[in-house]
C-alpha atoms as an extended CHARMM CRD file, in Angstrom:
* protein
*
       202  EXT
         1         1  MET       CA            176.6200000000      -28.4250000000      109.1170000000  PROA      1               0.0000000000
         2         2  GLN       CA            172.9700000000      -29.4050000000      109.1090000000  PROA      2               0.0000000000
         3         3  VAL       CA            171.7110000000      -31.4850000000      106.1410000000  PROA      3               0.0000000000
         4         4  PRO       CA            167.8870000000      -31.4270000000      106.2600000000  PROA      4               0.0000000000
         5         5  ALA       CA            166.3810000000      -34.1890000000      104.1370000000  PROA      5               0.0000000000
         6         6  ALA       CA            163.7070000000      -31.8820000000      102.6870000000  PROA      6               0.0000000000
         7         7  ALA       CA            166.2930000000      -29.3060000000      101.5920000000  PROA      7               0.0000000000
         8         8  GLU       CA            168.3650000000      -32.0370000000       99.9870000000  PROA      8               0.0000000000
         9         9  ARG       CA            165.2970000000      -33.2520000000       98.0560000000  PROA      9               0.0000000000
        10        10  ASN       CA            163.9970000000      -29.8920000000       96.8740000000  PROA      10              0.0000000000
        11        11  LYS       CA            167.2370000000      -28.0580000000       96.0660000000  PROA      11              0.0000000000
        12        12  GLY       CA            167.2400000000      -29.2700000000       92.4550000000  PROA      12              0.0000000000
        13        13  PRO       CA            163.6440000000      -28.3340000000       91.5740000000  PROA      13              0.0000000000
        14        14  ILE       CA            164.0140000000      -24.9290000000       93.2780000000  PROA      14              0.0000000000
        15        15  LEU       CA            167.2680000000      -24.2510000000       91.4220000000  PROA      15              0.0000000000
        16        16  ALA       CA            165.5280000000      -24.9260000000       88.1170000000  PROA      16              0.0000000000
        17        17  VAL       CA            162.9700000000      -22.1860000000       88.8530000000  PROA      17              0.0000000000
        18        18  LEU       CA            165.6210000000      -19.7760000000       90.1560000000  PROA      18              0.0000000000
        19        19  ARG       CA            167.5410000000      -20.1680000000       86.8830000000  PROA      19              0.0000000000
        20        20  GLU       CA            164.4530000000      -18.9140000000       85.0630000000  PROA      20              0.0000000000
        21        21  CYS       CA            164.2870000000      -15.8710000000       87.3820000000  PROA      21              0.0000000000
        22        22  ALA       CA            167.9510000000      -14.9970000000       86.9060000000  PROA      22              0.0000000000
        23        23  GLY       CA            168.6780000000      -12.2350000000       84.4440000000  PROA      23              0.0000000000
        24        24  PRO       CA            172.0010000000      -11.7300000000       82.6800000000  PROA      24              0.0000000000
        25        25  GLY       CA            175.0340000000      -10.3310000000       84.4610000000  PROA      25              0.0000000000
        26        26  ALA       CA            175.9140000000      -10.1280000000       88.1360000000  PROA      26              0.0000000000
        27        27  LEU       CA            172.9590000000      -10.3800000000       90.5160000000  PROA      27              0.0000000000
        28        28  ARG       CA            172.6500000000       -9.4480000000       94.1820000000  PROA      28              0.0000000000
        29        29  VAL       CA            170.6040000000      -11.9130000000       96.2360000000  PROA      29              0.0000000000
        30        30  LEU       CA            169.3720000000      -11.8830000000       99.8440000000  PROA      30              0.0000000000
        31        31  GLU       CA            167.9870000000      -15.1260000000      101.2700000000  PROA      31              0.0000000000
        32        32  VAL       CA            165.7610000000      -14.6220000000      104.3170000000  PROA      32              0.0000000000
        33        33  GLY       CA            165.4310000000      -17.5500000000      106.7210000000  PROA      33              0.0000000000
        34        34  ALA       CA            168.2480000000      -19.5100000000      105.0830000000  PROA      34              0.0000000000
        35        35  GLY       CA            168.0430000000      -22.2590000000      107.7100000000  PROA      35              0.0000000000
        36        36  SER       CA            170.8420000000      -24.8170000000      107.4700000000  PROA      36              0.0000000000
        37        37  GLY       CA            172.5930000000      -23.0380000000      104.5790000000  PROA      37              0.0000000000
        38        38  LEU       CA            172.3760000000      -26.0880000000      102.3160000000  PROA      38              0.0000000000
        39        39  HSD       CA            170.2640000000      -24.2190000000       99.7670000000  PROA      39              0.0000000000
        40        40  ALA       CA            172.5240000000      -21.1600000000       99.8280000000  PROA      40              0.0000000000
        41        41  ALA       CA            175.6120000000      -23.2680000000       99.1700000000  PROA      41              0.0000000000
        42        42  HSD       CA            173.9380000000      -25.2720000000       96.3970000000  PROA      42              0.0000000000
        43        43  PHE       CA            172.5260000000      -22.2170000000       94.6300000000  PROA      43              0.0000000000
        44        44  ALA       CA            175.7030000000      -20.1380000000       94.9540000000  PROA      44              0.0000000000
        45        45  ARG       CA            177.7610000000      -22.9720000000       93.4500000000  PROA      45              0.0000000000
        46        46  ALA       CA            175.3270000000      -23.4640000000       90.5500000000  PROA      46              0.0000000000
        47        47  LEU       CA            174.7990000000      -19.7290000000       89.9030000000  PROA      47              0.0000000000
        48        48  PRO       CA            178.2160000000      -18.0690000000       90.1770000000  PROA      48              0.0000000000
        49        49  GLN       CA            176.8690000000      -14.7890000000       88.7960000000  PROA      49              0.0000000000
        50        50  MET       CA            174.7680000000      -14.4070000000       91.9600000000  PROA      50              0.0000000000
        51        51  ARG       CA            176.2660000000      -12.7340000000       95.0310000000  PROA      51              0.0000000000
        52        52  TRP       CA            174.3590000000      -14.7470000000       97.6280000000  PROA      52              0.0000000000
        53        53  GLN       CA            173.7500000000      -13.2390000000      101.0790000000  PROA      53              0.0000000000
        54        54  PRO       CA            172.1880000000      -15.7890000000      103.4690000000  PROA      54              0.0000000000
        55        55  SER       CA            170.4870000000      -14.6790000000      106.6910000000  PROA      55              0.0000000000
        56        56  ASP       CA            168.5390000000      -16.1200000000      109.5940000000  PROA      56              0.0000000000
        57        57  ILE       CA            167.2980000000      -15.2170000000      113.0730000000  PROA      57              0.0000000000
        58        58  ASP       CA            168.2420000000      -18.5570000000      114.7080000000  PROA      58              0.0000000000
        59        59  PRO       CA            171.7980000000      -18.7470000000      116.1450000000  PROA      59              0.0000000000
        60        60  ARG       CA            171.9810000000      -22.4880000000      115.3360000000  PROA      60              0.0000000000
        61        61  ALA       CA            171.0910000000      -21.7910000000      111.7160000000  PROA      61              0.0000000000
        62        62  LEU       CA            173.6810000000      -19.0080000000      111.5280000000  PROA      62              0.0000000000
        63        63  ARG       CA            176.3630000000      -21.4290000000      112.7670000000  PROA      63              0.0000000000
        64        64  SER       CA            175.3540000000      -24.0390000000      110.1990000000  PROA      64              0.0000000000
        65        65  ILE       CA            175.3460000000      -21.4800000000      107.3780000000  PROA      65              0.0000000000
        66        66  ALA       CA            178.7810000000      -20.2300000000      108.4520000000  PROA      66              0.0000000000
        67        67  ALA       CA            180.0640000000      -23.8220000000      108.3230000000  PROA      67              0.0000000000
        68        68  TYR       CA            178.7700000000      -24.1860000000      104.7440000000  PROA      68              0.0000000000
        69        69  VAL       CA            180.4190000000      -20.8840000000      103.7730000000  PROA      69              0.0000000000
        70        70  GLU       CA            183.7350000000      -22.0670000000      105.1900000000  PROA      70              0.0000000000
        71        71  ALA       CA            183.5070000000      -25.5890000000      103.7550000000  PROA      71              0.0000000000
        72        72  THR       CA            182.5940000000      -24.5100000000      100.2170000000  PROA      72              0.0000000000
        73        73  GLY       CA            184.9510000000      -21.5460000000       99.9660000000  PROA      73              0.0000000000
        74        74  LEU       CA            182.7360000000      -20.0260000000       97.2820000000  PROA      74              0.0000000000
        75        75  PRO       CA            183.6500000000      -16.3860000000       96.5680000000  PROA      75              0.0000000000
        76        76  ASN       CA            180.0200000000      -15.4770000000       95.8460000000  PROA      76              0.0000000000
        77        77  LEU       CA            178.6100000000      -17.0030000000       99.0750000000  PROA      77              0.0000000000
        78        78  LEU       CA            178.8080000000      -14.3950000000      101.8250000000  PROA      78              0.0000000000
        79        79  PRO       CA            178.9840000000      -14.9740000000      105.5850000000  PROA      79              0.0000000000
        80        80  PRO       CA            175.4830000000      -15.0730000000      107.1130000000  PROA      80              0.0000000000
        81        81  ILE       CA            173.8640000000      -12.0760000000      108.7580000000  PROA      81              0.0000000000
        82        82  LEU       CA            171.3900000000      -11.9870000000      111.6440000000  PROA      82              0.0000000000
        83        83  LEU       CA            168.0530000000      -10.8090000000      110.2530000000  PROA      83              0.0000000000
        84        84  ASP       CA            164.6000000000      -10.5840000000      111.8130000000  PROA      84              0.0000000000
        85        85  VAL       CA            162.2620000000      -10.2780000000      108.8380000000  PROA      85              0.0000000000
        86        86  SER       CA            159.4740000000       -8.8970000000      111.0360000000  PROA      86              0.0000000000
        87        87  GLN       CA            161.6000000000       -5.8000000000      111.7120000000  PROA      87              0.0000000000
        88        88  GLY       CA            162.0340000000       -2.8790000000      109.3320000000  PROA      88              0.0000000000
        89        89  TRP       CA            164.3120000000       -3.1880000000      106.2990000000  PROA      89              0.0000000000
        90        90  GLU       CA            166.6340000000       -0.6540000000      107.9200000000  PROA      90              0.0000000000
        91        91  THR       CA            167.7940000000       -3.4800000000      110.2240000000  PROA      91              0.0000000000
        92        92  TRP       CA            168.4850000000       -5.9240000000      107.3890000000  PROA      92              0.0000000000
        93        93  GLY       CA            172.2830000000       -5.8740000000      107.5290000000  PROA      93              0.0000000000
        94        94  GLY       CA            172.7250000000       -2.5780000000      105.7480000000  PROA      94              0.0000000000
        95        95  THR       CA            170.8990000000       -3.6020000000      102.5810000000  PROA      95              0.0000000000
        96        96  GLN       CA            170.1020000000       -0.4270000000      100.6720000000  PROA      96              0.0000000000
        97        97  PRO       CA            166.8530000000        0.4690000000       98.8710000000  PROA      97              0.0000000000
        98        98  ALA       CA            166.5590000000       -0.7450000000       95.2650000000  PROA      98              0.0000000000
        99        99  SER       CA            169.8070000000       -2.7370000000       95.5500000000  PROA      99              0.0000000000
       100       100  LEU       CA            168.5700000000       -6.3510000000       95.3080000000  PROA      100             0.0000000000
       101       101  ASP       CA            167.8660000000       -8.3370000000       92.1520000000  PROA      101             0.0000000000
       102       102  LEU       CA            166.4120000000      -11.2810000000       94.0210000000  PROA      102             0.0000000000
       103       103  LEU       CA            164.9270000000      -11.7950000000       97.4900000000  PROA      103             0.0000000000
       104       104  VAL       CA            164.4680000000      -15.4670000000       98.4190000000  PROA      104             0.0000000000
       105       105  SER       CA            162.3140000000      -17.0320000000      101.1490000000  PROA      105             0.0000000000
       106       106  ILE       CA            162.0420000000      -20.8260000000      101.2820000000  PROA      106             0.0000000000
       107       107  ASN       CA            159.7090000000      -22.6400000000      103.6870000000  PROA      107             0.0000000000
       108       108  MET       CA            159.3860000000      -19.6960000000      106.0560000000  PROA      108             0.0000000000
       109       109  MET       CA            155.8600000000      -18.3020000000      105.8160000000  PROA      109             0.0000000000
       110       110  HSD       CA            153.9760000000      -21.2640000000      107.2540000000  PROA      110             0.0000000000
       111       111  ILE       CA            156.2630000000      -21.6650000000      110.2960000000  PROA      111             0.0000000000
       112       112  SER       CA            156.4010000000      -18.0210000000      111.3190000000  PROA      112             0.0000000000
       113       113  GLU       CA            153.9340000000      -15.4040000000      112.4650000000  PROA      113             0.0000000000
       114       114  LEU       CA            152.0300000000      -13.3940000000      109.8850000000  PROA      114             0.0000000000
       115       115  ARG       CA            154.0740000000      -10.2870000000      110.7740000000  PROA      115             0.0000000000
       116       116  CYS       CA            157.1010000000      -12.0560000000      109.2730000000  PROA      116             0.0000000000
       117       117  THR       CA            155.2990000000      -12.4940000000      105.9350000000  PROA      117             0.0000000000
       118       118  GLU       CA            154.1580000000       -8.8670000000      106.0840000000  PROA      118             0.0000000000
       119       119  GLY       CA            157.7240000000       -7.7740000000      106.8360000000  PROA      119             0.0000000000
       120       120  LEU       CA            159.0380000000       -9.8120000000      103.9240000000  PROA      120             0.0000000000
       121       121  PHE       CA            156.7630000000       -8.0130000000      101.4760000000  PROA      121             0.0000000000
       122       122  ARG       CA            157.4830000000       -4.5930000000      102.9730000000  PROA      122             0.0000000000
       123       123  GLY       CA            161.1930000000       -5.2630000000      102.6650000000  PROA      123             0.0000000000
       124       124  ALA       CA            160.8060000000       -6.5160000000       99.1060000000  PROA      124             0.0000000000
       125       125  GLY       CA            158.8980000000       -3.3770000000       98.1460000000  PROA      125             0.0000000000
       126       126  VAL       CA            161.8000000000       -1.1900000000       99.2730000000  PROA      126             0.0000000000
       127       127  LEU       CA            164.9140000000       -3.2690000000       98.6280000000  PROA      127             0.0000000000
       128       128  LEU       CA            164.2370000000       -4.8490000000       95.2260000000  PROA      128             0.0000000000
       129       129  LYS       CA            165.2830000000       -3.0210000000       92.0960000000  PROA      129             0.0000000000
       130       130  PRO       CA            162.5180000000       -2.3030000000       89.5870000000  PROA      130             0.0000000000
       131       131  GLY       CA            161.9940000000       -5.6240000000       87.7970000000  PROA      131             0.0000000000
       132       132  GLY       CA            163.5420000000       -7.5310000000       90.7000000000  PROA      132             0.0000000000
       133       133  VAL       CA            161.9910000000      -10.7520000000       91.9880000000  PROA      133             0.0000000000
       134       134  LEU       CA            160.6960000000      -11.9390000000       95.3330000000  PROA      134             0.0000000000
       135       135  PHE       CA            160.8400000000      -15.7410000000       95.1680000000  PROA      135             0.0000000000
       136       136  THR       CA            158.9770000000      -17.7420000000       97.8040000000  PROA      136             0.0000000000
       137       137  TYR       CA            158.5970000000      -21.4990000000       98.1290000000  PROA      137             0.0000000000
       138       138  GLY       CA            156.4590000000      -23.7270000000      100.3120000000  PROA      138             0.0000000000
       139       139  PRO       CA            152.9320000000      -25.0770000000      100.7630000000  PROA      139             0.0000000000
       140       140  TYR       CA            150.1160000000      -22.5510000000      100.2420000000  PROA      140             0.0000000000
       141       141  ALA       CA            146.3680000000      -22.2560000000      100.2950000000  PROA      141             0.0000000000
       142       142  VAL       CA            145.1690000000      -21.1240000000       96.8660000000  PROA      142             0.0000000000
       143       143  ASP       CA            142.1960000000      -18.7530000000       96.8310000000  PROA      143             0.0000000000
       144       144  GLY       CA            140.8860000000      -20.1380000000      100.1290000000  PROA      144             0.0000000000
       145       145  HSD       CA            141.4060000000      -23.8010000000       99.2730000000  PROA      145             0.0000000000
       146       146  ILE       CA            144.0540000000      -26.1800000000      100.6210000000  PROA      146             0.0000000000
       147       147  SER       CA            144.7900000000      -29.3970000000       98.7640000000  PROA      147             0.0000000000
       148       148  PRO       CA            145.5490000000      -32.2650000000       98.8350000000  PROA      148             0.0000000000
       149       149  GLN       CA            144.4970000000      -33.7580000000      102.1630000000  PROA      149             0.0000000000
       150       150  SER       CA            148.1250000000      -34.0650000000      103.3040000000  PROA      150             0.0000000000
       151       151  ASN       CA            148.4390000000      -30.2590000000      103.1540000000  PROA      151             0.0000000000
       152       152  VAL       CA            145.1280000000      -29.8690000000      105.0440000000  PROA      152             0.0000000000
       153       153  ASP       CA            146.5160000000      -32.1570000000      107.7470000000  PROA      153             0.0000000000
       154       154  PHE       CA            149.8330000000      -30.2960000000      107.7470000000  PROA      154             0.0000000000
       155       155  ASP       CA            148.0750000000      -26.9400000000      108.1560000000  PROA      155             0.0000000000
       156       156  ARG       CA            146.0480000000      -28.3120000000      111.0640000000  PROA      156             0.0000000000
       157       157  SER       CA            149.1480000000      -29.6890000000      112.8100000000  PROA      157             0.0000000000
       158       158  LEU       CA            150.9650000000      -26.3600000000      112.3770000000  PROA      158             0.0000000000
       159       159  ARG       CA            148.0880000000      -24.4160000000      113.9140000000  PROA      159             0.0000000000
       160       160  GLN       CA            147.9210000000      -26.8760000000      116.8060000000  PROA      160             0.0000000000
       161       161  SER       CA            151.6270000000      -26.2850000000      117.4410000000  PROA      161             0.0000000000
       162       162  ASN       CA            151.2450000000      -22.5190000000      117.1740000000  PROA      162             0.0000000000
       163       163  PRO       CA            147.9530000000      -20.7700000000      116.3080000000  PROA      163             0.0000000000
       164       164  ALA       CA            149.9430000000      -18.0160000000      114.5360000000  PROA      164             0.0000000000
       165       165  TRP       CA            151.4070000000      -20.5240000000      112.0600000000  PROA      165             0.0000000000
       166       166  GLY       CA            149.7530000000      -22.1630000000      109.0600000000  PROA      166             0.0000000000
       167       167  LEU       CA            149.6090000000      -22.1510000000      105.2670000000  PROA      167             0.0000000000
       168       168  ARG       CA            149.2710000000      -18.6290000000      103.8540000000  PROA      168             0.0000000000
       169       169  ASP       CA            146.6830000000      -17.9560000000      101.1810000000  PROA      169             0.0000000000
       170       170  THR       CA            147.7730000000      -16.7570000000       97.7680000000  PROA      170             0.0000000000
       171       171  THR       CA            144.9200000000      -14.2290000000       97.6870000000  PROA      171             0.0000000000
       172       172  MET       CA            146.3080000000      -12.5310000000      100.7960000000  PROA      172             0.0000000000
       173       173  LEU       CA            149.8480000000      -12.7190000000       99.4240000000  PROA      173             0.0000000000
       174       174  ARG       CA            148.7320000000      -11.1380000000       96.1580000000  PROA      174             0.0000000000
       175       175  GLU       CA            147.1650000000       -8.2850000000       98.1160000000  PROA      175             0.0000000000
       176       176  LEU       CA            150.2940000000       -7.8570000000      100.2460000000  PROA      176             0.0000000000
       177       177  ALA       CA            152.3870000000       -7.7970000000       97.0910000000  PROA      177             0.0000000000
       178       178  GLU       CA            150.2570000000       -5.1560000000       95.4020000000  PROA      178             0.0000000000
       179       179  ALA       CA            150.2910000000       -3.0020000000       98.5450000000  PROA      179             0.0000000000
       180       180  ASN       CA            154.0990000000       -2.9870000000       98.3160000000  PROA      180             0.0000000000
       181       181  GLY       CA            154.5620000000       -2.3990000000       94.6060000000  PROA      181             0.0000000000
       182       182  LEU       CA            154.8870000000       -6.0150000000       93.4900000000  PROA      182             0.0000000000
       183       183  SER       CA            152.7990000000       -8.2880000000       91.3120000000  PROA      183             0.0000000000
       184       184  LEU       CA            152.3450000000      -12.0710000000       91.4950000000  PROA      184             0.0000000000
       185       185  GLU       CA            153.7330000000      -13.0330000000       88.1000000000  PROA      185             0.0000000000
       186       186  ARG       CA            153.6750000000      -16.8070000000       88.2740000000  PROA      186             0.0000000000
       187       187  MET       CA            152.8570000000      -19.8220000000       90.4480000000  PROA      187             0.0000000000
       188       188  VAL       CA            154.8580000000      -22.9600000000       89.6950000000  PROA      188             0.0000000000
       189       189  ASP       CA            153.7120000000      -26.3670000000       90.9400000000  PROA      189             0.0000000000
       190       190  MET       CA            156.5810000000      -28.1550000000       92.6940000000  PROA      190             0.0000000000
       191       191  PRO       CA            157.1220000000      -31.6770000000       94.0710000000  PROA      191             0.0000000000
       192       192  ALA       CA            155.5260000000      -32.7350000000       97.3680000000  PROA      192             0.0000000000
       193       193  ASN       CA            152.5370000000      -30.3960000000       96.9190000000  PROA      193             0.0000000000
       194       194  ASN       CA            154.5910000000      -27.2050000000       97.2340000000  PROA      194             0.0000000000
       195       195  LYS       CA            154.6360000000      -24.1500000000       95.0000000000  PROA      195             0.0000000000
       196       196  SER       CA            157.1390000000      -21.5370000000       93.9180000000  PROA      196             0.0000000000
       197       197  LEU       CA            155.6590000000      -18.0210000000       93.8030000000  PROA      197             0.0000000000
       198       198  ILE       CA            157.3520000000      -15.3850000000       91.6920000000  PROA      198             0.0000000000
       199       199  PHE       CA            156.5470000000      -11.7740000000       92.5490000000  PROA      199             0.0000000000
       200       200  ARG       CA            157.9390000000       -9.0200000000       90.3340000000  PROA      200             0.0000000000
       201       201  LYS       CA            158.7660000000       -5.5030000000       91.5630000000  PROA      201             0.0000000000
       202       202  LEU       CA            156.9790000000       -2.9960000000       89.3660000000  PROA      202             0.0000000000
């Protein structure tokens, strides 16, 4: 099982925001780009009313997630599925339209091509129930501005590694959301110059 230091640090603050997003009763959740699986295990343990489906495209991540599933033995933490978010929702492990209460994407947008972000919003527009939430977390540019300097430097280093990577701008994300029947409801400032974005399906 992988234990990324960043995931260990931010799991608590992210959980606090997720609790606010969670409605009453049983909730169906799909996490896209679940990485190590540490978040999925932590959130599923803390939120037993959520049926948590982790996914990733990386075979190493899928193995790590599967190890967390086995080690925790949580009944509401499902085995991981292979999911390429840039592909159509029809390939997303059999997830049906208007069946999800929550779609989660943590630290994915800035280290993937733009088509992955576009695919995430297209999928959210189809798969979320009315009133459902797309929750994203990471560093963002806000209305064309990146701050502080550490995020400017981070964006530059990402683009040097891969010109298709980099911090996504909230203006573009708002437009993508609206094009897919969602609305940016709230931006929450998080530790280490990150933000949680909460998009609501209309």
